Short mmCIF file of C-alpha atoms in Angstrom, two decimals:
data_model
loop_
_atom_site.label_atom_id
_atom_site.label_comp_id
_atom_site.label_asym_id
_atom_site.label_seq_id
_atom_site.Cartn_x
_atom_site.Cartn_y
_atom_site.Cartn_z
CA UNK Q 1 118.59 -88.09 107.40
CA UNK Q 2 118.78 -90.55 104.61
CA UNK Q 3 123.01 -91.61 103.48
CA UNK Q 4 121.74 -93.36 100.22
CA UNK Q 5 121.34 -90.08 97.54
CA UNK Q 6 121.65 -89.45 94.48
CA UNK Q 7 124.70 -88.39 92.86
CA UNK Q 8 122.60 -85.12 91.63
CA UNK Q 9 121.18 -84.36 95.28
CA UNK Q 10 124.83 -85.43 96.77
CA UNK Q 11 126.09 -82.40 94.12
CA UNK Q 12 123.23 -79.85 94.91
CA UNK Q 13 123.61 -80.26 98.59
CA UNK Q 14 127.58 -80.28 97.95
CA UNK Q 15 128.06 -83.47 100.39
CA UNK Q 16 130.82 -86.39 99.47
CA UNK Q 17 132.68 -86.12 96.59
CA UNK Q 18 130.96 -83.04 96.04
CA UNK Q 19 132.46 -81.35 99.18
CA UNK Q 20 134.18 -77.94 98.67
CA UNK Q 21 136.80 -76.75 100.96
CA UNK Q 22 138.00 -73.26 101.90
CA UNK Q 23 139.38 -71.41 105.06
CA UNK Q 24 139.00 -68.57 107.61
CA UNK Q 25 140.99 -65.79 108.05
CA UNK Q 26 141.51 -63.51 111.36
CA UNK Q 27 143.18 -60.20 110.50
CA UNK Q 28 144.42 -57.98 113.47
CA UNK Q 29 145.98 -54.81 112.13
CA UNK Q 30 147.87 -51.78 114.04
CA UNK Q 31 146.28 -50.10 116.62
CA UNK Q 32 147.87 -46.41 115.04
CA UNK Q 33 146.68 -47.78 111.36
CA UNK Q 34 144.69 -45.07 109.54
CA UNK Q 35 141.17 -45.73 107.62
CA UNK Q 36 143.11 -45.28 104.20
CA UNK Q 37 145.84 -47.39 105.07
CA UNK Q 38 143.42 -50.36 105.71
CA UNK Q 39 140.98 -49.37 102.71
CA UNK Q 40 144.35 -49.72 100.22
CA UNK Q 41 145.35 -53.23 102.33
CA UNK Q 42 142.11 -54.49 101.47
CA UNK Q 43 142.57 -53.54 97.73
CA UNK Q 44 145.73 -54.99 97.57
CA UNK Q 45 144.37 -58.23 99.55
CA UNK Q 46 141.72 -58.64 96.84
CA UNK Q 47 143.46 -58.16 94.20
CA UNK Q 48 147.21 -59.73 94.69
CA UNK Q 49 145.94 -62.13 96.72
CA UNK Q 50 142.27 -63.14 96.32
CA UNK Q 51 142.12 -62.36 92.52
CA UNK Q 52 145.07 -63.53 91.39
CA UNK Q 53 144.80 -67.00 93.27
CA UNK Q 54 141.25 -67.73 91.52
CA UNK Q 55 139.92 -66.92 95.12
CA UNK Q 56 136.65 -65.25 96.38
CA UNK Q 57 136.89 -63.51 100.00
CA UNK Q 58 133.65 -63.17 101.88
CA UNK Q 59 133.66 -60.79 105.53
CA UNK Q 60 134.52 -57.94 106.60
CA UNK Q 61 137.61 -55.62 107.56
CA UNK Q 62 139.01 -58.41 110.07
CA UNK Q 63 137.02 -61.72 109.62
CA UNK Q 64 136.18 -63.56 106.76
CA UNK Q 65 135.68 -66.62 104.81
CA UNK Q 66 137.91 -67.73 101.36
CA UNK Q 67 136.39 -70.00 99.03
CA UNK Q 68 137.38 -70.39 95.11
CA UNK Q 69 135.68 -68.08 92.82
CA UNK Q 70 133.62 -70.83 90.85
CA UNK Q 71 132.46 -74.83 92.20
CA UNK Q 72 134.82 -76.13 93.78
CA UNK Q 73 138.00 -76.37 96.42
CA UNK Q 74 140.91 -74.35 97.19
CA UNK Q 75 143.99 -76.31 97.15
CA UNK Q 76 146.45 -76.41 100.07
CA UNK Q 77 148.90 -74.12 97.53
CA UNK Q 78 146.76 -71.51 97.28
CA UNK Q 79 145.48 -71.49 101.10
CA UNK Q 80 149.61 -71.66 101.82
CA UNK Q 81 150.06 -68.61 99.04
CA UNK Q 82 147.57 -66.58 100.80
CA UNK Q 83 149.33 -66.93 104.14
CA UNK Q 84 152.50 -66.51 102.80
CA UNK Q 85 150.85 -62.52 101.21
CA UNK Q 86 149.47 -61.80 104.61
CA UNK Q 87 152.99 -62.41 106.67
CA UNK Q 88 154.76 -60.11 104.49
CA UNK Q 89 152.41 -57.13 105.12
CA UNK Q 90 153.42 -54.51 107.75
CA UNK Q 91 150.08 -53.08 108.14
CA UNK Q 92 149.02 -56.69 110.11
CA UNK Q 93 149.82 -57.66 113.86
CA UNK Q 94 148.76 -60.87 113.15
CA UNK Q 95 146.96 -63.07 110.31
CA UNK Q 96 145.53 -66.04 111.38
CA UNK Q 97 144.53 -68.68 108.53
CA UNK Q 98 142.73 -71.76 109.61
CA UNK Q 99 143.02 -74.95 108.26
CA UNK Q 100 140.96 -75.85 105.31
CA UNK Q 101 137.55 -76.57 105.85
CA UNK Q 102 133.63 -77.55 104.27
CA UNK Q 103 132.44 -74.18 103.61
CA UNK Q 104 128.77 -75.47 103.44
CA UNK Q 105 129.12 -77.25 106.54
CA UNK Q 106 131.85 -76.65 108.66
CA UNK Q 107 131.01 -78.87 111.88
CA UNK Q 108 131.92 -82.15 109.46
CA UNK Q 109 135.54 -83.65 108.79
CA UNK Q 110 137.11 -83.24 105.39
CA UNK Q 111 136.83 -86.04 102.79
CA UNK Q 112 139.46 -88.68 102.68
CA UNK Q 113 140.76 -88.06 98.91
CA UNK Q 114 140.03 -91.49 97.24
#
């Protein structure tokens, strides 16, 4: 595949300085947990700590994918403020956030920032 593109095919295919970053999330809740009880974490989630971060959340109940609601990367703040929601709720076992990653391709390295 051909390096040398155009900056408008390098931004349509987000690739270099075009890259966007976001991260994975693993959710294990309590085994006893009832149907509402997960239905009003997920509320909460999206709200307190998708919305309010500028963040978009695509998956499902236990698995997903968080990206930033327009162009763009999440920062390492808001990836860290997102952790820091999920630890302090009781309805989880465990939250597991990745590292961040190229949403559009995540088998390639992150950017060095220039």
């Amino acid at each position: 595949m051909a390096t040398n593109r155009s900056q408008r095919l390098r931004k349509k295919l987000c690739v270099d300085e075009f890259q966007e970053l976001g991260f994975e999330l693993n959710l294990d809740f309590k085994e006893d947990l009832a149907d509402e009880a997960i239905d009003a974490f997920l509320d909460a989630f999206l709200k307190e700590a998708m919305e309010a971060n500028g963040l978009g959340y695509v998956g499902g109940d236990d698995f997903g994918l968080v990206c930033l609601q327009k162009r763009g990367s999440v920062s390492e703040e808001q990836r860290a403020a997102v952790e820091a929601w999920l630890k302090g709720r009781s309805e989880l076992t465990e939250a597991t956030v990745s590292p961040l990653l190229d949403v559009w391709y995540p088998e390639k390295p992150i950017n060095p920032v220039a």
